[in-house]
RNA sequence: GCCGGGGUGGUGAAACUGGCAAACACGUAAGAUUCAGGAUCUUAUGCCUGUAAUGGGUUUAGGGGUUCAAGUCCCCUCCUCGGCACCA
């Protein structure tokens, strides 16, 4: 047997043994506590995985392995969110059916995940494009429909010309399509929506109950955009109704004109605001004054009622508009104490009301409340909560998706496909096939047409975490009893780019399921963490077109899976973006080899170790167990590796001493090292575990624990400051009183040098940390 | 504009409730080994200064403050990345 670390031999040797013993199969042994560790549902792209993806999959794998060793029942599954455009476009271009591309790509992902030893339970692999999967996506559509949460409406919506489909609001980022980054335009179409807005309150409130990164919670909150104001009758001024006959022509021209302008122009904040008078007036209920009505392009039709009371003196946009059209600008709020100050631009801050009748003198905050109450009292209006949030548009004008299970009947309207007829299976051919579209109305039996739009892919990922519990179950989407055991997901890891898409949609579906009584929880993901992006060594994003992609395949070939895994963890702070380093991975390879050599060369012996050095090694063992455990649990993978490196550096020193290296204590040290390293470097540790004499797998070992009392030292080396400057380090027994410490410090010449001839004004002693003299 | 994250050596980064700034690596330099290259090992490495030692000074974007003590807390300014953006 080779006495060098040869990862290629280990890669041959171990995987078959592991799969034979079923090491990573999830057990349903309910006597253990459970841990559900999940990755975001990946789309298996034709490019395969890059090392960047491993920043997601390696940490979750390490945590899963840690939790297994800690005695948890771990569910760590993987599956494929495989509906989507690339496969469809590829099919159109190359004539290969998406089913085949999808299967091929998924198999490749799985091969690469195996390559880096991800310990998924592959018996639970799922694929959203499998009819046995999407039948349940369709079932959930029907559930939403039944509960009045799915509806059709015509409206102006985002259209991506490159993807040739409508998108939901969340899927447009800075005017660009989230997937292909094309500029989006608007289009009017009748579309299916899910009424996610009726869950706005709960989607905000329940954020308090989850352990998620603050910024993701904030993004969701901002996206929902709750705001309280007053709504004053009339509630909806339709343009035609309110247009005075004399102004009809110019208003119509204006509306036609605005429609021609591109979305980009209309959205620009700097653009000059335009509008035309309707020729009619509204009455301000507060002072009975006539207010001219205008139609303008800077008021959003989709927010609130689509009509606003302009306040030119206190809003920059209204100010600009009023100036342009010579409308009166009346100041009613002033800065406190500055009420007489002349006024030349919009004053948008809160202040004190002036010239506002009975409300004059009130602060803005109070006035808002009082004026709302005043309106409500007089029955002229009421407090109103508004949200920026829009309903989720789910129709996609694409082939490769889950068909919306609806039949359009001329007589009965849109009729849901009966549950027992699910799944509505996609036609084999990528085009509208008459024989597929034609169907009988489930209601009246007359001939009717199927809905040809498919569902947004985010529908598939809104419930997939339930399917893993029992992926082959025929009778329902998931096993309800298992759901109450396994869920919610204990740890969920993926990229921050899904902050307001997938994560919001999945939360919404979960709440609907809870309302239906299907599940006993309201939030699907208890703890969420986002990995940072991995850039190429040139600091740019890895992309095929730039030719800077690094694959796990080439790195495993060069350094093996253990080194690659450890390096991915060591590379940088988990949440932050970091650039790949070719030199860095060599350093990690050195470390892995050092571990191999030291364990191999010094397997320990029967002697017992005594004395100061033995105590020191004992402290090292316990301290390392403590910090490594803490670091893994807090996602500080980089410092975790640093601790393990320090430990190995220290062991290298200890090994030089035969009074240590041939003892049982040394044996304990290397066994502890192997256990701690097992989740990170599964091949290396398994091989060494065998070589030091164990028959069974290191991955079945229990996670080491530490004894707090064994990491205490009797003597602490404490820094001593004089007037804030470090002057010496003094060895102080930990049980010394403040006075003893003071005396001990004053024995140091280096300290006395700075104190002599002066008086000690203050003496501070923080045990084991710091001594500080203040002298004058 | 608003919201959120950042700014620490040549590089990636550490630093728990304020308590030795720069752990752990990479890189670099010198030495050992080697026919050579590579690999490995040892030592040094924030900056300035130096009488060379157990020396002195200085340093966490910039400025001010609180404190015996500040990367960490408070105030102001600058830069940067991400999200939202005519939401009245």
Short mmCIF file of C-alpha atoms in Angstrom, two decimals, chain A residues 96-522:
data_model
loop_
_atom_site.label_atom_id
_atom_site.label_comp_id
_atom_site.label_asym_id
_atom_site.label_seq_id
_atom_site.Cartn_x
_atom_site.Cartn_y
_atom_site.Cartn_z
CA UNK A 96 -33.37 17.33 -29.43
CA UNK A 97 -36.38 17.06 -27.16
CA UNK A 98 -36.05 18.92 -23.84
CA UNK A 99 -36.78 15.70 -21.97
CA UNK A 100 -33.55 14.26 -23.34
CA UNK A 101 -31.43 17.36 -22.74
CA UNK A 102 -32.80 17.65 -19.24
CA UNK A 103 -32.01 14.04 -18.41
CA UNK A 104 -28.51 14.39 -19.79
CA UNK A 105 -27.77 17.62 -17.94
CA UNK A 106 -29.17 16.32 -14.66
CA UNK A 107 -27.04 13.19 -14.95
CA UNK A 108 -24.00 15.36 -15.52
CA UNK A 109 -24.75 17.51 -12.47
CA UNK A 110 -25.17 14.39 -10.41
CA UNK A 111 -21.88 12.98 -11.68
CA UNK A 112 -20.09 16.21 -10.72
CA UNK A 113 -21.71 16.29 -7.28
CA UNK A 114 -20.58 12.73 -6.71
CA UNK A 115 -17.12 13.72 -7.84
CA UNK A 116 -16.78 16.09 -4.88
CA UNK A 117 -18.43 13.58 -2.53
CA UNK A 118 -21.72 15.36 -1.89
CA UNK A 119 -23.57 12.92 0.35
CA UNK A 120 -27.05 13.26 -1.14
CA UNK A 121 -29.55 10.50 -0.70
CA UNK A 122 -30.04 9.84 -4.41
CA UNK A 123 -32.98 7.53 -3.79
CA UNK A 124 -34.91 10.76 -3.30
CA UNK A 125 -33.83 12.52 -6.49
CA UNK A 126 -36.70 14.44 -8.09
CA UNK A 127 -37.25 16.24 -11.38
CA UNK A 128 -39.88 18.94 -11.82
CA UNK A 129 -40.44 17.98 -15.46
CA UNK A 130 -41.50 14.47 -14.57
CA UNK A 131 -45.30 14.21 -15.12
CA UNK A 132 -45.51 12.48 -11.73
CA UNK A 133 -44.02 15.64 -10.26
CA UNK A 134 -45.86 18.31 -12.20
CA UNK A 135 -49.19 16.61 -11.72
CA UNK A 136 -48.87 17.90 -8.17
CA UNK A 137 -47.76 21.35 -9.29
CA UNK A 138 -51.01 21.34 -11.25
CA UNK A 139 -52.85 20.05 -8.24
CA UNK A 140 -51.60 23.03 -6.25
CA UNK A 141 -52.76 25.32 -9.05
CA UNK A 142 -56.22 23.84 -8.62
CA UNK A 143 -56.01 24.28 -4.86
CA UNK A 144 -55.20 27.96 -5.32
CA UNK A 145 -58.00 28.20 -7.84
CA UNK A 146 -60.43 26.55 -5.45
CA UNK A 147 -59.45 28.96 -2.72
CA UNK A 148 -60.00 31.94 -5.02
CA UNK A 149 -56.31 32.65 -5.28
CA UNK A 150 -55.89 32.02 -9.02
CA UNK A 151 -57.60 34.35 -11.45
CA UNK A 152 -57.36 35.65 -15.00
CA UNK A 153 -57.06 39.30 -15.81
CA UNK A 154 -56.07 41.51 -18.66
CA UNK A 155 -53.42 44.03 -17.91
CA UNK A 156 -50.28 45.70 -19.03
CA UNK A 157 -47.37 43.45 -18.09
CA UNK A 158 -43.67 42.99 -18.59
CA UNK A 159 -42.74 41.24 -21.80
CA UNK A 160 -39.27 39.89 -22.54
CA UNK A 161 -38.80 39.97 -26.32
CA UNK A 162 -35.88 37.58 -26.19
CA UNK A 163 -37.58 34.94 -24.02
CA UNK A 164 -40.83 35.70 -25.84
CA UNK A 165 -42.91 35.54 -22.70
CA UNK A 166 -44.54 37.66 -20.04
CA UNK A 167 -42.69 37.99 -16.73
CA UNK A 168 -43.79 38.64 -13.16
CA UNK A 169 -42.79 41.93 -11.51
CA UNK A 170 -40.22 40.19 -9.37
CA UNK A 171 -38.54 38.82 -12.46
CA UNK A 172 -37.66 42.23 -13.87
CA UNK A 173 -34.49 43.79 -12.47
CA UNK A 174 -33.71 47.38 -13.40
CA UNK A 175 -35.82 47.10 -16.52
CA UNK A 176 -34.04 43.90 -17.60
CA UNK A 177 -35.18 40.29 -17.74
CA UNK A 178 -33.79 38.36 -14.73
CA UNK A 179 -32.72 35.43 -16.86
CA UNK A 180 -31.38 36.83 -20.12
CA UNK A 181 -30.89 40.53 -19.24
CA UNK A 182 -32.78 41.78 -22.28
CA UNK A 183 -34.67 45.04 -22.02
CA UNK A 184 -38.31 44.34 -21.26
CA UNK A 185 -41.30 46.12 -22.78
CA UNK A 186 -44.98 46.21 -21.83
CA UNK A 187 -47.68 44.17 -23.39
CA UNK A 188 -51.41 43.79 -22.82
CA UNK A 189 -52.55 40.21 -22.54
CA UNK A 190 -55.05 38.18 -20.56
CA UNK A 191 -53.01 36.28 -18.03
CA UNK A 192 -53.26 34.04 -15.00
CA UNK A 193 -52.32 35.48 -11.64
CA UNK A 194 -51.90 34.13 -8.13
CA UNK A 195 -53.33 36.41 -5.50
CA UNK A 196 -50.18 36.66 -3.42
CA UNK A 197 -51.14 40.18 -2.34
CA UNK A 198 -53.86 38.88 -0.07
CA UNK A 199 -51.02 37.39 2.02
CA UNK A 200 -49.09 40.69 2.23
CA UNK A 201 -49.59 41.15 5.95
CA UNK A 202 -48.59 37.62 6.88
CA UNK A 203 -45.65 37.67 4.52
CA UNK A 204 -44.36 40.71 6.39
CA UNK A 205 -45.27 39.59 9.91
CA UNK A 206 -43.89 36.06 9.75
CA UNK A 207 -40.46 37.32 8.74
CA UNK A 208 -40.04 37.92 12.46
CA UNK A 209 -40.22 34.18 13.08
CA UNK A 210 -37.37 33.05 10.81
CA UNK A 211 -33.59 33.12 11.11
CA UNK A 212 -32.72 34.72 7.79
CA UNK A 213 -30.10 37.30 6.79
CA UNK A 214 -31.35 40.77 7.69
CA UNK A 215 -30.90 42.10 4.17
CA UNK A 216 -33.11 39.42 2.63
CA UNK A 217 -35.86 40.12 5.12
CA UNK A 218 -35.54 43.85 4.40
CA UNK A 219 -35.71 43.27 0.66
CA UNK A 220 -38.92 41.31 1.03
CA UNK A 221 -40.39 43.96 3.28
CA UNK A 222 -39.46 46.73 0.84
CA UNK A 223 -40.79 44.72 -2.04
CA UNK A 224 -44.16 44.37 -0.36
CA UNK A 225 -43.92 48.07 0.42
CA UNK A 226 -46.61 48.63 3.02
CA UNK A 227 -47.72 52.19 3.59
CA UNK A 228 -50.60 53.80 5.39
CA UNK A 229 -52.32 56.92 4.05
CA UNK A 230 -55.76 58.37 3.59
CA UNK A 231 -58.03 57.63 0.72
CA UNK A 232 -60.47 60.35 -0.11
CA UNK A 233 -63.57 59.89 -2.21
CA UNK A 234 -64.07 59.75 -5.18
CA UNK A 235 -62.25 56.48 -5.14
CA UNK A 236 -61.63 56.07 -8.82
CA UNK A 237 -61.72 58.92 -11.30
CA UNK A 238 -61.98 57.36 -14.71
CA UNK A 239 -60.42 59.60 -17.26
CA UNK A 240 -63.34 59.52 -19.72
CA UNK A 241 -65.93 60.21 -17.07
CA UNK A 242 -64.12 63.18 -15.69
CA UNK A 243 -63.03 64.75 -18.91
CA UNK A 244 -64.95 67.89 -19.71
CA UNK A 245 -66.27 67.82 -23.28
CA UNK A 246 -64.25 70.92 -24.19
CA UNK A 247 -60.98 69.14 -23.35
CA UNK A 248 -61.81 65.82 -24.93
CA UNK A 249 -59.57 66.12 -27.95
CA UNK A 250 -56.39 67.16 -26.19
CA UNK A 251 -56.83 64.49 -23.52
CA UNK A 252 -57.28 61.76 -26.08
CA UNK A 253 -54.25 62.95 -27.99
CA UNK A 254 -52.22 62.99 -24.82
CA UNK A 255 -53.19 59.46 -23.85
CA UNK A 256 -52.38 58.18 -27.32
CA UNK A 257 -49.08 60.01 -27.25
CA UNK A 258 -48.04 58.60 -23.88
CA UNK A 259 -48.71 55.08 -25.00
CA UNK A 260 -46.24 55.49 -27.82
CA UNK A 261 -43.41 56.45 -25.52
CA UNK A 262 -41.09 53.63 -24.60
CA UNK A 263 -41.20 52.19 -21.12
CA UNK A 264 -37.65 53.29 -20.52
CA UNK A 265 -38.54 56.90 -21.23
CA UNK A 266 -41.55 56.78 -19.01
CA UNK A 267 -39.64 55.21 -16.14
CA UNK A 268 -36.80 57.65 -16.10
CA UNK A 269 -37.01 59.81 -13.01
CA UNK A 270 -35.26 62.74 -14.64
CA UNK A 271 -37.67 63.00 -17.53
CA UNK A 272 -39.78 66.11 -17.69
CA UNK A 273 -43.24 65.56 -16.32
CA UNK A 274 -46.09 66.21 -18.71
CA UNK A 275 -49.85 66.29 -18.48
CA UNK A 276 -53.01 68.00 -19.69
CA UNK A 277 -55.95 69.46 -17.80
CA UNK A 278 -59.13 67.41 -17.88
CA UNK A 279 -61.19 70.58 -17.66
CA UNK A 280 -63.04 69.38 -14.58
CA UNK A 281 -62.46 69.98 -10.90
CA UNK A 282 -62.45 68.24 -7.56
CA UNK A 283 -63.31 69.78 -4.22
CA UNK A 284 -60.74 69.68 -1.42
CA UNK A 285 -62.85 68.49 1.51
CA UNK A 286 -60.69 70.31 4.02
CA UNK A 287 -61.32 73.82 2.71
CA UNK A 288 -63.96 73.38 -0.01
CA UNK A 289 -61.66 74.80 -2.66
CA UNK A 290 -61.87 73.78 -6.30
CA UNK A 291 -58.84 71.85 -7.52
CA UNK A 292 -58.17 71.44 -11.23
CA UNK A 293 -57.83 67.84 -12.40
CA UNK A 294 -54.95 66.82 -14.64
CA UNK A 295 -53.92 63.66 -16.34
CA UNK A 296 -50.18 63.17 -16.14
CA UNK A 297 -47.60 60.59 -17.01
CA UNK A 298 -45.81 60.59 -13.70
CA UNK A 299 -48.64 59.15 -11.66
CA UNK A 300 -48.56 55.38 -11.44
CA UNK A 301 -51.79 53.74 -12.46
CA UNK A 302 -50.88 50.51 -10.69
CA UNK A 303 -50.33 51.93 -7.22
CA UNK A 304 -53.23 52.68 -4.92
CA UNK A 305 -56.18 54.13 -6.84
CA UNK A 306 -54.02 55.50 -9.61
CA UNK A 307 -55.02 59.02 -8.65
CA UNK A 308 -53.29 61.35 -6.22
CA UNK A 309 -53.78 64.67 -4.54
CA UNK A 310 -50.80 66.72 -5.67
CA UNK A 311 -48.98 68.79 -3.07
CA UNK A 312 -46.68 70.96 -5.15
CA UNK A 313 -45.06 72.70 -2.21
CA UNK A 314 -43.96 69.46 -0.56
CA UNK A 315 -43.11 67.01 -3.29
CA UNK A 316 -40.38 67.50 -5.85
CA UNK A 317 -42.34 65.95 -8.68
CA UNK A 318 -45.54 67.84 -7.97
CA UNK A 319 -43.45 70.99 -7.61
CA UNK A 320 -41.89 70.55 -11.05
CA UNK A 321 -45.29 69.79 -12.55
CA UNK A 322 -46.95 72.82 -10.97
CA UNK A 323 -44.15 75.12 -12.09
CA UNK A 324 -44.40 73.91 -15.65
CA UNK A 325 -48.15 74.40 -15.86
CA UNK A 326 -48.25 77.54 -13.68
CA UNK A 327 -50.39 75.98 -11.01
CA UNK A 328 -50.59 77.56 -7.55
CA UNK A 329 -47.97 76.33 -5.08
CA UNK A 330 -49.09 76.74 -1.53
CA UNK A 331 -46.77 76.09 1.37
CA UNK A 332 -48.44 74.31 4.28
CA UNK A 333 -45.48 72.74 6.09
CA UNK A 334 -42.40 74.54 7.38
CA UNK A 335 -39.32 73.55 9.30
CA UNK A 336 -39.78 73.99 13.02
CA UNK A 337 -38.72 77.48 14.07
CA UNK A 338 -38.27 78.50 10.47
CA UNK A 339 -41.89 79.22 9.66
CA UNK A 340 -41.15 82.60 8.05
CA UNK A 341 -38.36 81.40 5.79
CA UNK A 342 -39.02 82.17 2.12
CA UNK A 343 -39.45 79.13 0.02
CA UNK A 344 -37.97 78.35 -3.39
CA UNK A 345 -38.06 74.58 -3.74
CA UNK A 346 -40.24 71.74 -2.53
CA UNK A 347 -39.94 71.21 1.24
CA UNK A 348 -40.23 67.47 1.58
CA UNK A 349 -39.31 66.90 5.19
CA UNK A 350 -41.61 66.64 8.16
CA UNK A 351 -42.13 69.90 10.04
CA UNK A 352 -44.93 72.04 11.40
CA UNK A 353 -48.17 72.84 9.57
CA UNK A 354 -48.84 76.47 8.64
CA UNK A 355 -51.86 78.15 7.08
CA UNK A 356 -53.82 74.98 7.53
CA UNK A 357 -56.79 76.18 9.52
CA UNK A 358 -57.39 74.16 12.64
CA UNK A 359 -54.34 71.99 11.91
CA UNK A 360 -51.85 74.87 11.92
CA UNK A 361 -49.12 74.43 14.47
CA UNK A 362 -49.36 70.66 14.54
CA UNK A 363 -46.33 68.59 13.67
CA UNK A 364 -46.54 66.56 10.46
CA UNK A 365 -46.78 63.31 12.42
CA UNK A 366 -49.72 64.52 14.51
CA UNK A 367 -51.42 66.28 11.63
CA UNK A 368 -51.47 63.10 9.53
CA UNK A 369 -53.29 61.27 12.31
CA UNK A 370 -55.67 64.13 13.07
CA UNK A 371 -56.51 64.77 9.44
CA UNK A 372 -57.24 61.10 8.85
CA UNK A 373 -59.55 61.07 11.85
CA UNK A 374 -61.19 64.25 10.65
CA UNK A 375 -61.93 62.66 7.27
CA UNK A 376 -63.27 59.50 8.85
CA UNK A 377 -65.45 61.48 11.25
CA UNK A 378 -67.02 63.43 8.42
CA UNK A 379 -67.35 60.32 6.30
CA UNK A 380 -65.30 61.89 3.54
CA UNK A 381 -62.59 59.30 3.40
CA UNK A 382 -60.69 56.73 5.42
CA UNK A 383 -57.30 55.43 6.42
CA UNK A 384 -56.01 53.08 3.76
CA UNK A 385 -53.11 50.63 3.67
CA UNK A 386 -51.38 50.45 0.31
CA UNK A 387 -48.80 47.98 -0.94
CA UNK A 388 -46.35 48.29 -3.79
CA UNK A 389 -46.63 44.55 -4.09
CA UNK A 390 -48.49 43.16 -7.14
CA UNK A 391 -50.07 39.79 -7.72
CA UNK A 392 -47.84 37.06 -9.11
CA UNK A 393 -48.30 36.68 -12.85
CA UNK A 394 -47.76 33.01 -13.66
CA UNK A 395 -48.72 32.54 -17.33
CA UNK A 396 -45.80 31.85 -19.60
CA UNK A 397 -46.17 31.72 -23.36
CA UNK A 398 -43.72 28.85 -23.59
CA UNK A 399 -43.80 25.14 -24.26
CA UNK A 400 -41.37 23.74 -21.67
CA UNK A 401 -43.33 24.23 -18.47
CA UNK A 402 -46.14 22.68 -16.48
CA UNK A 403 -49.40 23.13 -18.41
CA UNK A 404 -51.98 25.25 -16.62
CA UNK A 405 -54.79 22.75 -15.92
CA UNK A 406 -57.65 24.79 -17.32
CA UNK A 407 -60.09 24.29 -20.18
CA UNK A 408 -61.66 27.30 -21.85
CA UNK A 409 -65.26 26.68 -22.77
CA UNK A 410 -67.36 29.12 -24.77
CA UNK A 411 -70.30 28.43 -22.50
CA UNK A 412 -68.83 27.80 -19.06
CA UNK A 413 -65.76 30.02 -19.21
CA UNK A 414 -62.46 28.87 -17.67
CA UNK A 415 -63.06 25.49 -16.13
CA UNK A 416 -60.48 23.68 -13.96
CA UNK A 417 -59.41 20.24 -15.14
CA UNK A 418 -60.82 17.70 -12.63
CA UNK A 419 -58.24 16.36 -10.18
CA UNK A 420 -58.57 12.80 -11.37
CA UNK A 421 -57.59 13.84 -14.90
CA UNK A 422 -54.23 15.13 -13.75
CA UNK A 423 -51.60 15.35 -14.91
CA UNK A 424 -52.32 17.38 -18.00
CA UNK A 425 -49.35 16.05 -19.89
CA UNK A 426 -47.35 18.23 -22.22
CA UNK A 427 -47.71 17.24 -25.87
CA UNK A 428 -44.62 15.54 -27.28
CA UNK A 429 -44.20 18.08 -30.04
CA UNK A 430 -43.08 21.63 -29.40
CA UNK A 431 -45.90 23.53 -31.07
CA UNK A 432 -49.58 23.92 -30.57
CA UNK A 433 -51.03 20.58 -31.53
CA UNK A 434 -54.69 20.74 -32.40
CA UNK A 435 -55.40 17.30 -31.05
CA UNK A 436 -53.91 18.36 -27.70
CA UNK A 437 -55.63 21.74 -27.52
CA UNK A 438 -59.06 20.30 -28.30
CA UNK A 439 -60.79 18.97 -25.22
CA UNK A 440 -64.24 18.59 -23.84
CA UNK A 441 -65.46 20.98 -21.20
CA UNK A 442 -65.46 19.11 -17.88
CA UNK A 443 -68.57 21.05 -16.99
CA UNK A 444 -70.95 20.85 -19.96
CA UNK A 445 -69.11 18.36 -22.14
CA UNK A 446 -69.12 20.57 -25.23
CA UNK A 447 -65.94 20.91 -27.22
CA UNK A 448 -63.53 23.42 -25.75
CA UNK A 449 -59.87 24.44 -25.80
CA UNK A 450 -57.09 23.78 -23.34
CA UNK A 451 -55.14 26.62 -21.86
CA UNK A 452 -51.89 26.62 -23.83
CA UNK A 453 -49.83 28.80 -21.51
CA UNK A 454 -47.60 27.03 -19.02
CA UNK A 455 -46.85 27.95 -15.43
CA UNK A 456 -43.95 30.06 -14.29
CA UNK A 457 -41.08 27.77 -13.25
CA UNK A 458 -41.22 29.28 -9.79
CA UNK A 459 -44.45 27.35 -9.24
CA UNK A 460 -42.46 24.09 -9.36
CA UNK A 461 -39.96 25.34 -6.79
CA UNK A 462 -42.68 26.60 -4.44
CA UNK A 463 -43.34 23.16 -3.00
CA UNK A 464 -40.41 20.88 -3.99
CA UNK A 465 -39.08 20.71 -0.42
CA UNK A 466 -42.15 18.61 0.40
CA UNK A 467 -41.69 16.13 -2.41
CA UNK A 468 -38.35 14.91 -1.05
CA UNK A 469 -40.08 13.34 1.93
CA UNK A 470 -41.57 10.65 -0.25
CA UNK A 471 -40.72 11.31 -3.88
CA UNK A 472 -42.48 8.29 -5.32
CA UNK A 473 -45.74 8.69 -3.43
CA UNK A 474 -48.67 8.18 -5.83
CA UNK A 475 -51.58 9.18 -3.64
CA UNK A 476 -50.57 12.76 -2.91
CA UNK A 477 -47.91 15.43 -3.36
CA UNK A 478 -46.37 14.56 -0.01
CA UNK A 479 -46.88 12.45 3.06
CA UNK A 480 -48.57 14.64 5.64
CA UNK A 481 -47.30 12.73 8.63
CA UNK A 482 -43.74 12.90 7.34
CA UNK A 483 -44.15 16.60 6.64
CA UNK A 484 -44.94 17.29 10.25
CA UNK A 485 -41.80 15.40 11.28
CA UNK A 486 -39.27 16.75 8.77
CA UNK A 487 -40.39 20.28 8.17
CA UNK A 488 -39.70 23.13 8.28
CA UNK A 489 -36.33 22.97 6.57
CA UNK A 490 -33.69 23.53 9.26
CA UNK A 491 -31.04 24.96 6.98
CA UNK A 492 -31.59 26.38 3.53
CA UNK A 493 -28.69 27.60 1.42
CA UNK A 494 -28.54 29.34 -1.94
CA UNK A 495 -27.79 32.57 -3.76
CA UNK A 496 -29.14 35.95 -2.64
CA UNK A 497 -30.55 36.61 -6.11
CA UNK A 498 -33.76 34.79 -5.18
CA UNK A 499 -34.55 37.18 -2.32
CA UNK A 500 -37.88 38.35 -3.73
CA UNK A 501 -38.66 35.62 -6.21
CA UNK A 502 -38.48 32.01 -5.12
CA UNK A 503 -38.30 32.79 -1.42
CA UNK A 504 -41.43 34.92 -1.50
CA UNK A 505 -43.41 32.52 -3.68
CA UNK A 506 -42.52 29.45 -1.62
CA UNK A 507 -43.53 31.26 1.57
CA UNK A 508 -46.86 32.16 -0.04
CA UNK A 509 -47.63 28.58 -1.11
CA UNK A 510 -46.69 27.31 2.31
CA UNK A 511 -49.20 29.65 3.91
CA UNK A 512 -51.90 28.55 1.49
CA UNK A 513 -51.16 24.91 2.36
CA UNK A 514 -51.28 25.73 6.06
CA UNK A 515 -54.65 27.45 5.57
CA UNK A 516 -55.92 24.36 3.80
CA UNK A 517 -54.81 22.32 6.81
CA UNK A 518 -52.28 20.27 4.85
CA UNK A 519 -49.30 21.20 6.99
CA UNK A 520 -48.80 22.35 10.58
CA UNK A 521 -46.31 25.18 9.91
CA UNK A 522 -46.38 28.61 8.32
#
